[in-house]
Amino acid sequence: MLEERLISLKRELIEYATLVESMIDKTNIGLLEKKKELLLEVIDKDEPTTDRYELEIDEKCVNIIAQFQPMAVDLRTIIMILEINRDLERIGDLSATMARSNLTLIEKPQVKPYIDLPRMSAIVQSMVKDSVRSFIENDDKLARETFQRDKIVNALRDQIVRELLTFMASDYKTIERSFCLISLALDLERIGDHSTNICEDVVYIVEGEVIKHQNENIKKKNK
Amino acid sequence: MLEERLISLKRELIEYATLVESMIDKTNIGLLEKKKELLLEVIDKDEPTTDRYELEIDEKCVNIIAQFQPMAVDLRTIIMILEINRDLERIGDLSATMARSNLTLIEKPQVKPYIDLPRMSAIVQSMVKDSVRSFIENDDKLARETFQRDKIVNALRDQIVRELLTFMASDYKTIERSFCLISLALDLERIGDHSTNICEDVVYIVEGEVIKHQNENIKKKNK
């Protein structure tokens, strides 16, 4: 039955999102506590698993459409699963990129205490979790609330970039490490963007309202 | 008829891609020739147009699936149009981000002659064009060839980042402008990534072979 297949697909999507959240978490803890093994786990074990999830979910979505020819809401739901699937794969990919960069960082002296980066990491992790939850539970309020967190993420990114550019200016020996940290902030911001994509789609599906390009307006103001 | 609707949808996708390519081009020329009006055109006129394209194409895809219940290849094609649509919207968004950053850059003294950035811009522009063309013409060879260009894009990004970090180290007064230029290189690289997404899907649709995660392996090696 279509309904059963959709429930099973949503369950798989939750598992996938949980894996991806854990990757962001491990990448962050790996940096803070200099735990190389956590970073290697993200790179060698988790990322290949996300690749398998993506291909599998994609295949299942197409098969369900072909087999059941769903209409209206069900069709929109499956197309959204396809898009969330893509977003989760990108988030996994970004986490692995950060983990690779952290492997280098933990071998070198720390430029500064990490305060804003872990905060940013925790927020985007919560955004991944809640954006997928808002989809599963059809919860447009949660989607809107999660979407709002992207403003904090953008503000933190600006703060981190500004602070590290100052560090670079005051001590040229920190330039390479500072740039690594800036890249982390930019990658976290991209993860936040992927989560807001999901939220925008949830609001569209539940309320029929397009908030997609409101978000870009927020981004513009932040630039 | 389904076939006619698909042809018209593909035509619209080509128009959309052409607009997006022109945005990358104007953003680049705007920087090189300090043409403020070109940058403002991208921000004020082109970006809102990409938003309209995205919503319209998305709506049409869902309607076609619901109305014609296409199977197999046609269904895959429509799902790909949905994904290309998303990629093009992101590329438009990235171009507008670069245009905004260039507005600031052209008001300040130039850090260095721009050589690699325009090269990178020309390559990613060709990647956008050819990735969409490979989809429209079902040309897996073109898709594979376009996909390969991403290696050059990544190499140019590395070169630009390295060079500008050296500039920053030698003269702290250039740090802010150098960082702007690095951000441009990172944004261009993301545009390259969106194009390779499209190529990967074309190869999958035409040959049934998954090259998606080969690309990530290339990226890993480049890091």
CSV table of C-alpha atoms in Angstrom, one decimal:
chain,number,residue,atom,x,y,z
A,1,MET,CA,0.0,0.0,0.0
A,2,LEU,CA,1.0,3.5,-0.8
A,3,GLU,CA,0.5,4.7,2.8
A,4,GLU,CA,2.7,2.0,4.2
A,5,ARG,CA,5.5,2.7,1.7
A,6,LEU,CA,5.4,6.4,2.6
A,7,ILE,CA,5.6,5.6,6.3
A,8,SER,CA,8.6,3.3,5.7
A,9,LEU,CA,10.2,6.0,3.5
A,10,LYS,CA,9.8,8.7,6.2
A,11,ARG,CA,11.3,6.3,8.8
A,12,GLU,CA,14.3,5.9,6.6
A,13,LEU,CA,14.6,9.6,6.1
A,14,ILE,CA,14.6,10.1,9.9
A,15,GLU,CA,17.4,7.5,10.3
A,16,TYR,CA,19.3,9.3,7.6
A,17,ALA,CA,18.9,12.7,9.2
A,18,THR,CA,20.0,11.3,12.6
A,19,LEU,CA,23.1,10.0,11.0
A,20,VAL,CA,23.8,13.3,9.4
A,21,GLU,CA,23.2,15.2,12.7
A,22,SER,CA,25.7,12.9,14.4
A,23,MET,CA,28.3,13.7,11.8
A,24,ILE,CA,28.0,17.4,12.5
A,25,ASP,CA,28.3,16.6,16.2
A,26,LYS,CA,31.3,14.3,15.9
A,27,THR,CA,33.0,16.8,13.6
A,28,ASN,CA,32.6,19.5,16.3
A,29,ILE,CA,33.6,17.3,19.3
A,30,GLY,CA,36.5,16.0,17.2
A,31,LEU,CA,37.8,19.5,16.9
A,32,LEU,CA,37.1,20.7,20.5
A,33,GLU,CA,38.5,17.6,22.2
A,34,LYS,CA,41.1,16.8,19.5
A,35,LYS,CA,39.6,13.3,18.9
A,36,LYS,CA,41.1,12.1,15.7
A,37,GLU,CA,39.1,8.8,15.8
A,38,LEU,CA,35.8,10.7,15.7
A,39,LEU,CA,36.9,12.7,12.6
A,40,LEU,CA,38.1,9.6,10.9
A,41,GLU,CA,34.7,7.9,11.6
A,42,VAL,CA,32.9,10.7,9.9
A,43,ILE,CA,35.2,10.5,6.8
A,44,ASP,CA,35.6,6.7,6.5
A,45,LYS,CA,32.4,5.3,7.9
A,46,ASP,CA,29.6,7.8,7.9
A,47,GLU,CA,30.1,9.6,4.6
A,48,PRO,CA,30.0,6.3,2.5
A,49,THR,CA,26.8,5.4,4.5
A,50,THR,CA,25.1,8.7,3.5
A,51,ASP,CA,25.9,8.0,-0.1
A,52,ARG,CA,24.1,4.6,0.1
A,53,TYR,CA,21.1,6.2,1.8
A,54,GLU,CA,20.8,8.9,-0.9
A,55,LEU,CA,20.8,6.4,-3.8
A,56,GLU,CA,18.4,4.1,-2.0
A,57,ILE,CA,15.9,6.7,-1.0
A,58,ASP,CA,16.1,8.3,-4.5
A,59,GLU,CA,15.4,4.9,-6.1
A,60,LYS,CA,12.5,4.2,-3.7
A,61,CYS,CA,10.8,7.5,-4.4
A,62,VAL,CA,10.9,7.0,-8.2
A,63,ASN,CA,9.6,3.5,-7.8
A,64,ILE,CA,6.7,4.6,-5.6
A,65,ILE,CA,5.7,7.3,-8.0
A,66,ALA,CA,5.8,4.9,-11.0
A,67,GLN,CA,4.0,2.1,-9.1
A,68,PHE,CA,1.2,4.1,-7.3
A,69,GLN,CA,0.9,7.2,-9.5
A,70,PRO,CA,0.1,9.3,-6.4
A,71,MET,CA,-1.8,12.5,-6.7
A,72,ALA,CA,-1.7,15.9,-5.1
A,73,VAL,CA,-0.4,15.8,-1.5
A,74,ASP,CA,1.2,12.4,-1.7
A,75,LEU,CA,3.0,13.4,-4.9
A,76,ARG,CA,4.2,16.6,-3.3
A,77,THR,CA,5.4,14.6,-0.3
A,78,ILE,CA,7.4,12.2,-2.4
A,79,ILE,CA,9.0,15.1,-4.3
A,80,MET,CA,9.9,16.7,-1.0
A,81,ILE,CA,11.5,13.5,0.2
A,82,LEU,CA,13.6,13.6,-3.0
A,83,GLU,CA,14.7,17.1,-2.2
A,84,ILE,CA,15.3,16.5,1.5
A,85,ASN,CA,17.3,13.5,0.4
A,86,ARG,CA,19.6,15.7,-1.7
A,87,ASP,CA,19.9,18.3,1.1
A,88,LEU,CA,20.9,15.6,3.6
A,89,GLU,CA,23.5,14.2,1.3
A,90,ARG,CA,25.1,17.7,0.9
A,91,ILE,CA,25.0,18.2,4.6
A,92,GLY,CA,26.8,14.8,5.1
A,93,ASP,CA,29.3,15.9,2.4
A,94,LEU,CA,29.9,19.2,4.1
A,95,SER,CA,30.4,17.5,7.5
A,96,ALA,CA,33.0,15.3,6.0
A,97,THR,CA,34.8,18.3,4.4
A,98,MET,CA,34.9,19.9,7.9
A,99,ALA,CA,36.1,16.7,9.5
A,100,ARG,CA,39.0,16.6,7.0
A,101,SER,CA,39.9,20.2,7.7
A,102,ASN,CA,39.7,19.5,11.5
A,103,LEU,CA,42.1,16.6,11.1
A,104,THR,CA,44.7,19.2,10.1
A,105,LEU,CA,43.6,21.8,12.7
A,106,ILE,CA,44.0,19.5,15.7
A,107,GLU,CA,47.6,18.9,14.9
A,108,LYS,CA,48.5,22.6,15.2
A,109,PRO,CA,48.4,25.1,18.1
A,110,GLN,CA,44.9,26.5,18.7
A,111,VAL,CA,44.6,30.1,17.4
A,112,LYS,CA,41.9,31.1,19.9
A,113,PRO,CA,39.4,29.4,22.3
A,114,TYR,CA,36.5,28.0,20.3
A,115,ILE,CA,33.3,29.7,21.5
A,116,ASP,CA,31.2,30.8,18.6
A,117,LEU,CA,32.0,27.8,16.4
A,118,PRO,CA,30.5,25.2,18.8
A,119,ARG,CA,27.5,27.4,19.3
A,120,MET,CA,27.0,27.6,15.5
A,121,SER,CA,27.5,23.9,15.2
A,122,ALA,CA,24.9,23.2,17.9
A,123,ILE,CA,22.4,25.5,16.2
A,124,VAL,CA,22.8,24.0,12.7
A,125,GLN,CA,22.5,20.5,14.2
A,126,SER,CA,19.2,21.5,15.8
A,127,MET,CA,18.1,23.0,12.5
A,128,VAL,CA,18.8,19.7,10.6
A,129,LYS,CA,16.9,17.8,13.2
A,130,ASP,CA,13.9,20.1,13.5
A,131,SER,CA,13.6,20.8,9.8
A,132,VAL,CA,13.2,17.1,9.1
A,133,ARG,CA,10.9,16.7,12.1
A,134,SER,CA,8.7,19.6,10.8
A,135,PHE,CA,8.4,17.7,7.5
A,136,ILE,CA,7.6,14.3,9.1
A,137,GLU,CA,5.0,15.9,11.5
A,138,ASN,CA,3.6,18.4,9.0
A,139,ASP,CA,4.4,21.1,11.5
A,140,ASP,CA,4.6,24.4,9.7
A,141,LYS,CA,5.1,26.3,13.0
A,142,LEU,CA,8.2,24.3,13.8
A,143,ALA,CA,9.4,24.9,10.2
A,144,ARG,CA,9.0,28.7,10.6
A,145,GLU,CA,10.6,28.7,14.0
A,146,THR,CA,13.6,26.6,12.7
A,147,PHE,CA,13.9,28.9,9.6
A,148,GLN,CA,14.3,31.9,11.9
A,149,ARG,CA,17.4,30.3,13.5
A,150,ASP,CA,19.2,30.9,10.2
A,151,LYS,CA,19.5,34.5,11.1
A,152,ILE,CA,21.5,33.7,14.2
A,153,VAL,CA,23.6,31.3,12.2
A,154,ASN,CA,24.4,34.1,9.7
A,155,ALA,CA,25.1,36.6,12.5
A,156,LEU,CA,27.5,34.1,14.1
A,157,ARG,CA,29.2,33.5,10.8
A,158,ASP,CA,29.8,37.3,10.3
A,159,GLN,CA,31.1,37.5,13.8
A,160,ILE,CA,33.5,34.6,13.4
A,161,VAL,CA,34.8,35.9,10.0
A,162,ARG,CA,35.3,39.4,11.4
A,163,GLU,CA,37.1,38.2,14.4
A,164,LEU,CA,39.4,35.9,12.5
A,165,LEU,CA,40.3,38.5,9.9
A,166,THR,CA,41.4,40.7,12.8
A,167,PHE,CA,43.5,37.8,14.1
A,168,MET,CA,45.1,37.4,10.7
A,169,ALA,CA,45.9,41.1,10.6
A,170,SER,CA,47.6,41.1,14.0
A,171,ASP,CA,49.6,37.9,13.5
A,172,TYR,CA,50.4,36.7,10.0
A,173,LYS,CA,51.5,33.3,11.3
A,174,THR,CA,47.8,32.5,12.2
A,175,ILE,CA,46.6,33.1,8.7
A,176,GLU,CA,46.4,29.6,7.5
A,177,ARG,CA,44.7,28.3,10.7
A,178,SER,CA,42.4,31.3,10.8
A,179,PHE,CA,41.3,30.6,7.3
A,180,CYS,CA,40.6,27.0,8.2
A,181,LEU,CA,38.3,28.2,10.9
A,182,ILE,CA,36.6,30.7,8.6
A,183,SER,CA,36.0,27.9,6.2
A,184,LEU,CA,34.3,25.9,9.0
A,185,ALA,CA,32.0,28.8,9.7
A,186,LEU,CA,31.1,29.1,6.0
A,187,ASP,CA,30.4,25.3,5.8
A,188,LEU,CA,28.2,25.4,8.9
A,189,GLU,CA,26.3,28.3,7.3
A,190,ARG,CA,25.7,26.2,4.2
A,191,ILE,CA,24.3,23.4,6.4
A,192,GLY,CA,22.0,26.0,7.9
A,193,ASP,CA,20.9,27.0,4.4
A,194,HIS,CA,20.1,23.4,3.5
A,195,SER,CA,17.9,23.1,6.6
A,196,THR,CA,16.1,26.3,5.7
A,197,ASN,CA,15.5,24.9,2.2
A,198,ILE,CA,13.6,22.0,3.9
A,199,CYS,CA,11.7,24.4,6.2
A,200,GLU,CA,10.6,26.6,3.2
A,201,ASP,CA,9.3,23.5,1.5
A,202,VAL,CA,7.4,22.4,4.6
A,203,VAL,CA,5.7,25.8,4.9
A,204,TYR,CA,4.8,25.7,1.2
A,205,ILE,CA,3.4,22.2,1.5
A,206,VAL,CA,1.4,22.9,4.6
A,207,GLU,CA,0.3,26.5,4.1
A,208,GLY,CA,0.6,26.9,0.4
A,209,GLU,CA,2.7,30.0,1.1
A,210,VAL,CA,6.0,30.6,-0.6
A,211,ILE,CA,8.6,31.8,1.9
A,212,LYS,CA,11.5,30.7,-0.2
A,213,HIS,CA,12.6,34.0,-1.3
A,214,GLN,CA,12.0,35.8,2.0
A,215,ASN,CA,15.0,33.9,3.2
A,216,GLU,CA,17.1,35.3,0.5
A,217,ASN,CA,16.0,38.7,1.5
A,218,ILE,CA,17.2,38.0,5.0
A,219,LYS,CA,20.5,36.8,3.6
A,220,LYS,CA,20.8,39.9,1.6
A,221,LYS,CA,20.3,42.1,4.6
A,222,ASN,CA,23.0,40.1,6.4
A,223,LYS,CA,25.5,40.7,3.7
B,1,MET,CA,0.1,15.8,-24.9
B,2,LEU,CA,2.9,14.8,-22.5
B,3,GLU,CA,5.6,15.0,-25.2
B,4,GLU,CA,4.7,18.6,-26.1
B,5,ARG,CA,4.6,19.6,-22.4
B,6,LEU,CA,8.0,18.2,-21.9
B,7,ILE,CA,9.4,20.0,-24.9
B,8,SER,CA,8.0,23.3,-23.7
B,9,LEU,CA,9.4,22.6,-20.2
B,10,LYS,CA,12.8,21.9,-21.6
B,11,ARG,CA,12.7,25.1,-23.6
B,12,GLU,CA,11.9,27.1,-20.5
B,13,LEU,CA,14.8,25.4,-18.7
B,14,ILE,CA,17.2,26.5,-21.4
B,15,GLU,CA,16.0,30.1,-21.2
B,16,TYR,CA,16.4,29.8,-17.4
B,17,ALA,CA,20.0,28.5,-17.8
B,18,THR,CA,20.8,31.2,-20.3
B,19,LEU,CA,19.7,33.8,-17.8
B,20,VAL,CA,21.8,32.3,-15.1
B,21,GLU,CA,24.9,32.1,-17.3
B,22,SER,CA,24.5,35.7,-18.2
B,23,MET,CA,24.4,36.5,-14.5
B,24,ILE,CA,27.8,34.9,-13.9
B,25,ASP,CA,29.1,36.8,-16.9
B,26,LYS,CA,27.8,40.2,-15.8
B,27,THR,CA,29.1,39.6,-12.3
B,28,ASN,CA,32.6,38.9,-13.7
B,29,ILE,CA,32.6,41.8,-16.2
B,30,GLY,CA,31.2,44.1,-13.6
B,31,LEU,CA,34.2,43.4,-11.4
B,32,LEU,CA,36.8,43.5,-14.2
B,33,GLU,CA,35.5,46.7,-15.8
B,34,LYS,CA,34.1,48.2,-12.6
B,35,LYS,CA,30.7,48.4,-14.2
B,36,LYS,CA,28.3,49.1,-11.3
B,37,GLU,CA,25.2,49.0,-13.5
B,38,LEU,CA,25.9,45.4,-14.6
B,39,LEU,CA,26.2,44.3,-11.0
B,40,LEU,CA,23.0,46.1,-10.0
B,41,GLU,CA,21.2,44.5,-13.0
B,42,VAL,CA,22.1,41.0,-11.6
B,43,ILE,CA,20.9,42.0,-8.1
B,44,ASP,CA,17.8,44.0,-8.9
B,45,LYS,CA,16.5,42.5,-12.1
B,46,ASP,CA,17.9,39.0,-12.8
B,47,GLU,CA,17.7,37.5,-9.4
B,48,PRO,CA,14.0,38.2,-8.9
B,49,THR,CA,13.5,36.7,-12.4
B,50,THR,CA,15.3,33.5,-11.4
B,51,ASP,CA,12.9,33.2,-8.4
B,52,ARG,CA,9.9,33.4,-10.7
B,53,TYR,CA,11.4,30.8,-13.1
B,54,GLU,CA,12.0,28.4,-10.2
B,55,LEU,CA,8.5,28.5,-8.8
B,56,GLU,CA,6.9,28.3,-12.3
B,57,ILE,CA,9.0,25.3,-13.4
B,58,ASP,CA,8.4,23.5,-10.1
B,59,GLU,CA,4.7,24.0,-10.4
B,60,LYS,CA,4.6,22.8,-14.0
B,61,CYS,CA,6.6,19.6,-13.2
B,62,VAL,CA,4.3,18.6,-10.4
B,63,ASN,CA,1.2,19.3,-12.6
B,64,ILE,CA,2.6,17.2,-15.4
B,65,ILE,CA,3.3,14.3,-13.1
B,66,ALA,CA,-0.2,14.5,-11.6
B,67,GLN,CA,-1.9,14.9,-15.0
B,68,PHE,CA,-0.1,12.4,-17.2
B,69,GLN,CA,1.3,10.0,-14.6
B,70,PRO,CA,4.4,9.4,-16.7
B,71,MET,CA,6.4,6.2,-16.3
B,72,ALA,CA,10.1,5.3,-16.4
B,73,VAL,CA,12.2,7.6,-18.5
B,74,ASP,CA,9.6,10.4,-18.7
B,75,LEU,CA,9.2,10.4,-14.9
B,76,ARG,CA,13.0,10.4,-14.4
B,77,THR,CA,13.2,13.3,-16.8
B,78,ILE,CA,10.7,15.4,-14.9
B,79,ILE,CA,12.3,14.6,-11.6
B,80,MET,CA,15.6,15.7,-13.1
B,81,ILE,CA,14.1,19.0,-14.4
B,82,LEU,CA,13.0,19.6,-10.8
B,83,GLU,CA,16.5,19.1,-9.6
B,84,ILE,CA,18.2,21.1,-12.3
B,85,ASN,CA,15.6,23.8,-11.5
B,86,ARG,CA,16.9,23.9,-7.9
B,87,ASP,CA,20.5,23.9,-9.0
B,88,LEU,CA,19.9,26.8,-11.3
B,89,GLU,CA,18.2,28.8,-8.6
B,90,ARG,CA,21.1,28.3,-6.3
B,91,ILE,CA,23.5,29.4,-9.1
B,92,GLY,CA,21.5,32.5,-9.6
B,93,ASP,CA,21.5,33.2,-5.9
B,94,LEU,CA,25.3,32.7,-5.7
B,95,SER,CA,25.8,35.0,-8.7
B,96,ALA,CA,23.8,37.7,-6.9
B,97,THR,CA,25.9,37.2,-3.8
B,98,MET,CA,29.0,37.7,-5.8
B,99,ALA,CA,27.6,40.7,-7.5
B,100,ARG,CA,26.9,42.3,-4.1
B,101,SER,CA,30.4,41.6,-3.0
B,102,ASN,CA,31.8,43.0,-6.2
B,103,LEU,CA,29.9,46.3,-5.7
B,104,THR,CA,32.1,46.8,-2.6
B,105,LEU,CA,35.3,45.6,-4.3
B,106,ILE,CA,35.1,48.0,-7.3
B,107,GLU,CA,35.0,51.0,-4.9
B,108,LYS,CA,38.4,50.0,-3.5
B,109,PRO,CA,41.9,49.8,-4.9
B,110,GLN,CA,42.6,46.5,-6.6
B,111,VAL,CA,44.7,44.1,-4.6
B,112,LYS,CA,46.2,42.4,-7.6
B,113,PRO,CA,45.5,41.9,-11.4
B,114,TYR,CA,42.6,39.5,-11.8
B,115,ILE,CA,43.8,36.6,-13.9
B,116,ASP,CA,42.6,33.3,-12.3
B,117,LEU,CA,39.2,34.6,-11.2
B,118,PRO,CA,38.0,35.5,-14.8
B,119,ARG,CA,39.4,32.1,-16.0
B,120,MET,CA,37.5,30.3,-13.2
B,121,SER,CA,34.3,32.4,-14.0
B,122,ALA,CA,34.5,31.5,-17.7
B,123,ILE,CA,34.9,27.8,-17.0
B,124,VAL,CA,32.0,27.6,-14.5
B,125,GLN,CA,29.9,29.5,-17.0
B,126,SER,CA,30.7,27.0,-19.7
B,127,MET,CA,29.9,24.2,-17.2
B,128,VAL,CA,26.4,25.6,-16.5
B,129,LYS,CA,25.7,25.9,-20.2
B,130,ASP,CA,27.0,22.4,-21.1
B,131,SER,CA,25.6,20.6,-18.2
B,132,VAL,CA,22.1,21.8,-19.1
B,133,ARG,CA,22.8,21.1,-22.8
B,134,SER,CA,23.9,17.6,-22.0
B,135,PHE,CA,20.6,17.0,-20.2
B,136,ILE,CA,18.5,18.5,-23.1
B,137,GLU,CA,20.4,16.5,-25.7
B,138,ASN,CA,20.7,13.3,-23.6
B,139,ASP,CA,24.5,13.6,-24.2
B,140,ASP,CA,26.3,11.6,-21.6
B,141,LYS,CA,29.7,12.2,-23.3
B,142,LEU,CA,29.2,16.0,-23.0
B,143,ALA,CA,28.1,15.4,-19.4
B,144,ARG,CA,31.3,13.4,-18.6
B,145,GLU,CA,33.5,16.0,-20.3
B,146,THR,CA,31.8,18.9,-18.4
B,147,PHE,CA,32.1,17.0,-15.1
B,148,GLN,CA,35.9,16.7,-15.7
B,149,ARG,CA,36.2,20.5,-15.8
B,150,ASP,CA,35.4,20.6,-12.1
B,151,LYS,CA,38.9,19.4,-11.4
B,152,ILE,CA,40.3,22.5,-13.1
B,153,VAL,CA,37.9,24.7,-11.2
B,154,ASN,CA,39.0,23.1,-7.9
B,155,ALA,CA,42.7,23.6,-8.8
B,156,LEU,CA,42.1,27.2,-9.6
B,157,ARG,CA,40.3,27.7,-6.3
B,158,ASP,CA,43.2,26.2,-4.4
B,159,GLN,CA,45.6,28.4,-6.4
B,160,ILE,CA,43.6,31.6,-5.7
B,161,VAL,CA,43.2,30.8,-2.0
B,162,ARG,CA,46.9,30.1,-1.6
B,163,GLU,CA,48.0,33.2,-3.4
B,164,LEU,CA,45.6,35.5,-1.5
B,165,LEU,CA,46.6,34.1,1.8
B,166,THR,CA,50.2,35.0,0.9
B,167,PHE,CA,49.0,38.5,0.0
B,168,MET,CA,47.3,38.8,3.4
B,169,ALA,CA,50.4,37.7,5.2
B,170,SER,CA,52.6,40.2,3.4
B,171,ASP,CA,50.3,43.2,3.8
B,172,TYR,CA,47.6,43.2,6.5
B,173,LYS,CA,45.8,46.2,4.8
B,174,THR,CA,44.7,43.9,2.0
B,175,ILE,CA,43.1,41.3,4.3
B,176,GLU,CA,39.5,42.4,3.8
B,177,ARG,CA,39.7,42.8,0.1
B,178,SER,CA,41.7,39.5,-0.3
B,179,PHE,CA,39.0,37.7,1.7
B,180,CYS,CA,36.3,39.1,-0.6
B,181,LEU,CA,38.3,37.6,-3.5
B,182,ILE,CA,38.7,34.3,-1.8
B,183,SER,CA,34.9,34.3,-1.2
B,184,LEU,CA,34.4,34.8,-4.9
B,185,ALA,CA,36.5,31.8,-5.7
B,186,LEU,CA,34.6,29.7,-3.2
B,187,ASP,CA,31.3,30.8,-4.7
B,188,LEU,CA,32.5,30.0,-8.2
B,189,GLU,CA,33.5,26.6,-7.0
B,190,ARG,CA,30.0,26.0,-5.6
B,191,ILE,CA,28.6,26.9,-9.0
B,192,GLY,CA,30.9,24.3,-10.5
B,193,ASP,CA,29.6,21.8,-8.0
B,194,HIS,CA,26.0,22.5,-9.0
B,195,SER,CA,26.8,21.9,-12.6
B,196,THR,CA,28.5,18.6,-11.8
B,197,ASN,CA,25.4,17.6,-9.9
B,198,ILE,CA,23.5,18.0,-13.2
B,199,CYS,CA,26.1,16.1,-15.2
B,200,GLU,CA,26.1,13.2,-12.7
B,201,ASP,CA,22.3,12.9,-13.1
B,202,VAL,CA,22.6,13.0,-16.9
B,203,VAL,CA,25.1,10.1,-16.8
B,204,TYR,CA,22.8,8.2,-14.4
B,205,ILE,CA,19.8,8.7,-16.6
B,206,VAL,CA,21.6,7.9,-19.9
B,207,GLU,CA,24.0,5.1,-18.9
B,208,GLY,CA,22.4,4.0,-15.7
B,209,GLU,CA,25.8,4.4,-14.0
B,210,VAL,CA,26.2,6.2,-10.8
B,211,ILE,CA,29.2,8.6,-10.9
B,212,LYS,CA,27.9,10.8,-8.2
B,213,HIS,CA,30.3,9.8,-5.5
B,214,GLN,CA,33.3,9.6,-7.9
B,215,ASN,CA,33.1,13.3,-7.9
B,216,GLU,CA,33.3,13.5,-4.2
B,217,ASN,CA,36.4,11.3,-4.4
B,218,ILE,CA,37.9,13.8,-6.8
B,219,LYS,CA,37.0,16.6,-4.4
B,220,LYS,CA,38.6,14.7,-1.6
B,221,LYS,CA,41.9,14.3,-3.5
B,222,ASN,CA,41.9,18.0,-4.2
B,223,LYS,CA,41.6,18.9,-0.5
